[in-house]
PDB file of C-alpha atoms and ligand atoms in Angstrom:
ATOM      1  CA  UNK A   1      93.534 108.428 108.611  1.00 93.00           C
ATOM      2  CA  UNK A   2      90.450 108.989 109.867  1.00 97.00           C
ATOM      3  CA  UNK A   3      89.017 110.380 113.063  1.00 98.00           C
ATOM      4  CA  UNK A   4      88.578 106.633 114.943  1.00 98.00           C
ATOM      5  CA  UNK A   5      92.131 105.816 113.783  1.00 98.00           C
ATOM      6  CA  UNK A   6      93.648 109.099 115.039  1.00 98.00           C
ATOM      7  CA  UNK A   7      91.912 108.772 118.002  1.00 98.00           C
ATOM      8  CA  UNK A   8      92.831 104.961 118.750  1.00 98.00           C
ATOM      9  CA  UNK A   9      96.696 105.821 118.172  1.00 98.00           C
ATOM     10  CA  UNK A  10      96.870 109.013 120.840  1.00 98.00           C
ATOM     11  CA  UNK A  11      94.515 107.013 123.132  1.00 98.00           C
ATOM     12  CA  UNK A  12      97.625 104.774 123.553  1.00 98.00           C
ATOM     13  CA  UNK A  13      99.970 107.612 125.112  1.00 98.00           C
ATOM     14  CA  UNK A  14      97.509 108.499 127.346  1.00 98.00           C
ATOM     15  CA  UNK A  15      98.656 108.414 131.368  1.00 98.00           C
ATOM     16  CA  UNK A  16      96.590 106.358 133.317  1.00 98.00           C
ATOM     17  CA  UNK A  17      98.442 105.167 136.304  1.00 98.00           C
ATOM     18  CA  UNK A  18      95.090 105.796 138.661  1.00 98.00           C
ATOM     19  CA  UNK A  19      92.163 104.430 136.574  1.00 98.00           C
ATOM     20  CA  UNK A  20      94.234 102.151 133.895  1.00 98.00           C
ATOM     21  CA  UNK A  21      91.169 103.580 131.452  1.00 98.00           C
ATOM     22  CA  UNK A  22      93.191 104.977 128.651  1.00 98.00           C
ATOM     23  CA  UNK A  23      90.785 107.127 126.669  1.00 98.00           C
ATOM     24  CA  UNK A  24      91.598 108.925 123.095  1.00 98.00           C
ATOM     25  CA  UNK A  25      90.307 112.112 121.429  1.00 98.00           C
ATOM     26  CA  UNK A  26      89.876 113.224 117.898  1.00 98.00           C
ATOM     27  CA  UNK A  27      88.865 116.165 116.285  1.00 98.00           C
ATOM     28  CA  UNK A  28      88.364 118.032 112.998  1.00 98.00           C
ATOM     29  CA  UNK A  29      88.828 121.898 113.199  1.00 98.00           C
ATOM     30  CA  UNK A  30      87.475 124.032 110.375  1.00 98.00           C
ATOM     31  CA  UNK A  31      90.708 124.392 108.388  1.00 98.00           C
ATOM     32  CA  UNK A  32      90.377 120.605 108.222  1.00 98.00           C
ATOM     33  CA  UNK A  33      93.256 119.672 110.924  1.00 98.00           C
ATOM     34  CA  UNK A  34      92.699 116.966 113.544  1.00 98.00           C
ATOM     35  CA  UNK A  35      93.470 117.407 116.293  1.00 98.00           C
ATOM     36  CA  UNK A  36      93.924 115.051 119.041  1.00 99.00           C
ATOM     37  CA  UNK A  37      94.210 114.493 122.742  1.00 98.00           C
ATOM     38  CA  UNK A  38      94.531 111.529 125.496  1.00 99.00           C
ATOM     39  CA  UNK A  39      93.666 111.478 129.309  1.00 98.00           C
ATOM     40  CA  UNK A  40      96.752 112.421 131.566  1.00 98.00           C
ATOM     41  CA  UNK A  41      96.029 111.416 134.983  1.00 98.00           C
ATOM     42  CA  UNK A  42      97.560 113.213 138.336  1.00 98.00           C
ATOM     43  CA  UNK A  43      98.146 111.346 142.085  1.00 98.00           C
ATOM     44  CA  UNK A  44      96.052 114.863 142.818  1.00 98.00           C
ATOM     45  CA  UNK A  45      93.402 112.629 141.194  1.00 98.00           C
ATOM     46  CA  UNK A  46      91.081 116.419 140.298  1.00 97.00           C
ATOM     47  CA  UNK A  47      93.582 117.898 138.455  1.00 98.00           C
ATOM     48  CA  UNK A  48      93.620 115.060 136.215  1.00 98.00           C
ATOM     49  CA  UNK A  49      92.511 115.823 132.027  1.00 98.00           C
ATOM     50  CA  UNK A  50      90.010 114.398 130.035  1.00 98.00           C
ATOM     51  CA  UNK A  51      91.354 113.263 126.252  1.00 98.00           C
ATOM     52  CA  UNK A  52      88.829 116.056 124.500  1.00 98.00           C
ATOM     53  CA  UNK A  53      90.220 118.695 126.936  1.00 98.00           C
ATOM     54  CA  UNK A  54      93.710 117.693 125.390  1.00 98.00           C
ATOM     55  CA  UNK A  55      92.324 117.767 122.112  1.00 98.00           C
ATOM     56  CA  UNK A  56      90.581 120.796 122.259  1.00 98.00           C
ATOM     57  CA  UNK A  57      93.810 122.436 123.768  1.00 98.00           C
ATOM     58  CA  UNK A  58      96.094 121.506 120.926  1.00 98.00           C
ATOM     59  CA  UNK A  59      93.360 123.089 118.328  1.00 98.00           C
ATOM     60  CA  UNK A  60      93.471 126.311 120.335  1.00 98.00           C
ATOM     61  CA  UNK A  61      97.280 126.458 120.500  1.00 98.00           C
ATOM     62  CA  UNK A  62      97.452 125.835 117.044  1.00 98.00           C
ATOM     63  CA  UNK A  63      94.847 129.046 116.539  1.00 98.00           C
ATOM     64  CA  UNK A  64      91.761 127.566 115.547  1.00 98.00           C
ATOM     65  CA  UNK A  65      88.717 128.055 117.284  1.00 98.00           C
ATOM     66  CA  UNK A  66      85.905 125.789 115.480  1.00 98.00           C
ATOM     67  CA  UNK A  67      85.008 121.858 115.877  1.00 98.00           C
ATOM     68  CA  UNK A  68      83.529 120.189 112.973  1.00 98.00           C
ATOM     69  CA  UNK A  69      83.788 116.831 114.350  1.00 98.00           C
ATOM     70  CA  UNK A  70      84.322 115.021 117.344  1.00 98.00           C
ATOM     71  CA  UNK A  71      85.044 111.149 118.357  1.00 98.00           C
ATOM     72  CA  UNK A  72      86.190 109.805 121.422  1.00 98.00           C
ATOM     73  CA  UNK A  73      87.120 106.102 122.143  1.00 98.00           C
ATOM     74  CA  UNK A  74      87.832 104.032 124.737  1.00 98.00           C
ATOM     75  CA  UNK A  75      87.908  99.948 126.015  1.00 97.00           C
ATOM     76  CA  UNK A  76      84.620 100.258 126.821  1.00 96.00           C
ATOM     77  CA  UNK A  77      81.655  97.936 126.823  1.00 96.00           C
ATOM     78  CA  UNK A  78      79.882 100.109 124.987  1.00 97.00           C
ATOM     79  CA  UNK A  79      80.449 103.504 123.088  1.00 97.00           C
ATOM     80  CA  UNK A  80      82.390 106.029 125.495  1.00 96.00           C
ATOM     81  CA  UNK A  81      80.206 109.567 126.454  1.00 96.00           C
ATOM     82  CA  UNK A  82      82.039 112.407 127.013  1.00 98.00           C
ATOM     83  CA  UNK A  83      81.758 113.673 131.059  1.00 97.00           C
ATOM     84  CA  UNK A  84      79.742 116.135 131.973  1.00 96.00           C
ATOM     85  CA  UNK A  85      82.431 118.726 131.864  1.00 97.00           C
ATOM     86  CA  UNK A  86      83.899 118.005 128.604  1.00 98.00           C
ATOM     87  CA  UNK A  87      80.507 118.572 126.489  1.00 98.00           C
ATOM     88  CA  UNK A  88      80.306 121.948 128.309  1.00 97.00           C
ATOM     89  CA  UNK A  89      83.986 122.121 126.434  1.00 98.00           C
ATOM     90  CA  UNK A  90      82.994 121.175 123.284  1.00 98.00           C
ATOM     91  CA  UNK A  91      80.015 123.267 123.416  1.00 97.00           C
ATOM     92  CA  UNK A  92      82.252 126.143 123.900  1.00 97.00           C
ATOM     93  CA  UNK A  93      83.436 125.319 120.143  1.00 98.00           C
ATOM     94  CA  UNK A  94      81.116 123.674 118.259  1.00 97.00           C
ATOM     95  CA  UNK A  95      77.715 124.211 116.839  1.00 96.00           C
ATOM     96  CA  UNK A  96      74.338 122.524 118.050  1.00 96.00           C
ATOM     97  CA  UNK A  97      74.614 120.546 114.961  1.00 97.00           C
ATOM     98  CA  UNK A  98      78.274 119.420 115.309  1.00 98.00           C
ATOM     99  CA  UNK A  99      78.298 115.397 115.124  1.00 98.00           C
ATOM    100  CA  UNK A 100      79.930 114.078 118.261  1.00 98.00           C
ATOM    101  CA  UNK A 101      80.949 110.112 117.829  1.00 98.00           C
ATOM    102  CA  UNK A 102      81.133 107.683 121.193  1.00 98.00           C
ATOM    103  CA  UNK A 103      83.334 104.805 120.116  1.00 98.00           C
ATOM    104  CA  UNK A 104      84.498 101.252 121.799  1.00 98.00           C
ATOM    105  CA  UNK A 105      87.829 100.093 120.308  1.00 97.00           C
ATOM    106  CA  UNK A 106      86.039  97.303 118.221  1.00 96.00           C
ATOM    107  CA  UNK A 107      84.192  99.969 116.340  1.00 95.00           C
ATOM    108  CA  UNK A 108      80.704 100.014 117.927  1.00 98.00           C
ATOM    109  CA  UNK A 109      79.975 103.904 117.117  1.00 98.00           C
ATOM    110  CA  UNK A 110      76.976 106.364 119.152  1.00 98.00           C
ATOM    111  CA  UNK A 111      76.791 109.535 116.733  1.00 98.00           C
ATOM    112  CA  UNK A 112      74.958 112.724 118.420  1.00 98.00           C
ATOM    113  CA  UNK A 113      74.429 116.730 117.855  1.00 97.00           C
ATOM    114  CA  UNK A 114      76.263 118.861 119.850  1.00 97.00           C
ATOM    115  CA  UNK A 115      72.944 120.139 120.808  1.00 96.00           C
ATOM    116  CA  UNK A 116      71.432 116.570 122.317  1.00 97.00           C
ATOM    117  CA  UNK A 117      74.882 116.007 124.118  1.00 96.00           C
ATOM    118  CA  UNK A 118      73.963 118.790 126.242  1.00 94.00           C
ATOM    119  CA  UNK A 119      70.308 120.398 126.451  1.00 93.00           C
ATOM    120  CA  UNK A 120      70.123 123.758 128.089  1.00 90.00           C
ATOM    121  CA  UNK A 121      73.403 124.624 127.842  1.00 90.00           C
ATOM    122  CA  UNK A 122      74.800 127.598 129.443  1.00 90.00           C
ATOM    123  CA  UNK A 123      75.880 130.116 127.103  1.00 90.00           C
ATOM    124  CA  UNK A 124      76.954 133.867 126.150  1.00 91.00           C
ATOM    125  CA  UNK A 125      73.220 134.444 125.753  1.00 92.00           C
ATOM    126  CA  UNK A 126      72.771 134.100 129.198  1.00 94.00           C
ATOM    127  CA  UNK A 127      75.192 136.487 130.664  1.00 94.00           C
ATOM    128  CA  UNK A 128      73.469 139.277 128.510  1.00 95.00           C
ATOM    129  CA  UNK A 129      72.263 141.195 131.593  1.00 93.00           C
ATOM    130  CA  UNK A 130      76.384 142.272 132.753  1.00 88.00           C
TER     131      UNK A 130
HETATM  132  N1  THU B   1      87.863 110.324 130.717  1.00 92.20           N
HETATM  133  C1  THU B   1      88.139 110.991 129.560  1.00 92.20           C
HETATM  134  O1  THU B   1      89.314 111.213 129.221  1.00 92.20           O
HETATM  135  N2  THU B   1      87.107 111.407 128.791  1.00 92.20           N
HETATM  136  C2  THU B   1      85.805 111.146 129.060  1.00 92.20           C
HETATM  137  O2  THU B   1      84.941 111.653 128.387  1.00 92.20           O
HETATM  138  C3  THU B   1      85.451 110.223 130.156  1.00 92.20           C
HETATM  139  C4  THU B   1      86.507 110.062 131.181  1.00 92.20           C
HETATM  140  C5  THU B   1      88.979 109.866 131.540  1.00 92.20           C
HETATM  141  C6  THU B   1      89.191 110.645 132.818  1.00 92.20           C
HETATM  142  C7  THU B   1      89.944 109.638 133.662  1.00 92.20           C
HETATM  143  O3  THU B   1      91.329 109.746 133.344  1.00 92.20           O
HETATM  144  C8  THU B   1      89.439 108.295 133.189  1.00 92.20           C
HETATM  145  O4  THU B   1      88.795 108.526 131.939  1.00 92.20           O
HETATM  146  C9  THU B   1      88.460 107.637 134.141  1.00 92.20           C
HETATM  147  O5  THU B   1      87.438 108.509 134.489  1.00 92.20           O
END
């Protein structure tokens, strides 16, 4: 299965009662697992979840710490970005040169480094000072 099929199937359990946007996350750890994760919605609309926070969860429950590959997928128009929030999450386990995929469900693909989805990211390096 690969990472745009794994993603399309969890996308489908994802809880969308608010938005009806039902968005699905895969992702390839460095032991070679995917891992995946939908959007779960909340009538507190904030404490809502993205699909790669779910994602990401499930690869740090299982122990693993490093992303090797990322798509995400939704109905869209065009190729789904990650929010702002969630490439500050994958940043916090993947490399600048970790390929993140935007997907539609009929295919259309937008492939970009870890390091373009999110310029000047904040980092360890910049707590150095403590
Ligand atoms: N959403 C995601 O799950 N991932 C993204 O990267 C974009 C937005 C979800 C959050 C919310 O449940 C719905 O899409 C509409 O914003």
């Amino acid at each position: 299965m690969t990472l745009f099929e794994a993603a399309c199937a969890v996308r489908e359990n994802a809880y969308v009662p608010y938005s009806e946007f039902k968005v699905g996350a895969a992702l390839r750890a460095a032991s070679g697992r995917v891992y995946t994760g939908c959007n779960v919605e909340n009538v507190a609309y904030p404490e809502g979840t993205c699909a790669e926070a779910g994602a990401i969860a499930a690869m740090c429950a299982a122990g693993e710490r490093e992303i090797t590959e990322l798509v995400v997928v939704a109905d869209s128009p065009s190729p789904v970005p990650p929010c702002g929030g969630c490439r500050q999450k994958i940043a916090e386990f993947a490399g600048p040169e970790v390929k993140v995929t935007m997907m539609a469900l009929d295919g259309t693909a937008h492939t970009v480094r870890v390091a373009d989805l999110l310029p000047g990211a904040f980092g360890p390096a910049h707590m150095e000072k403590r």
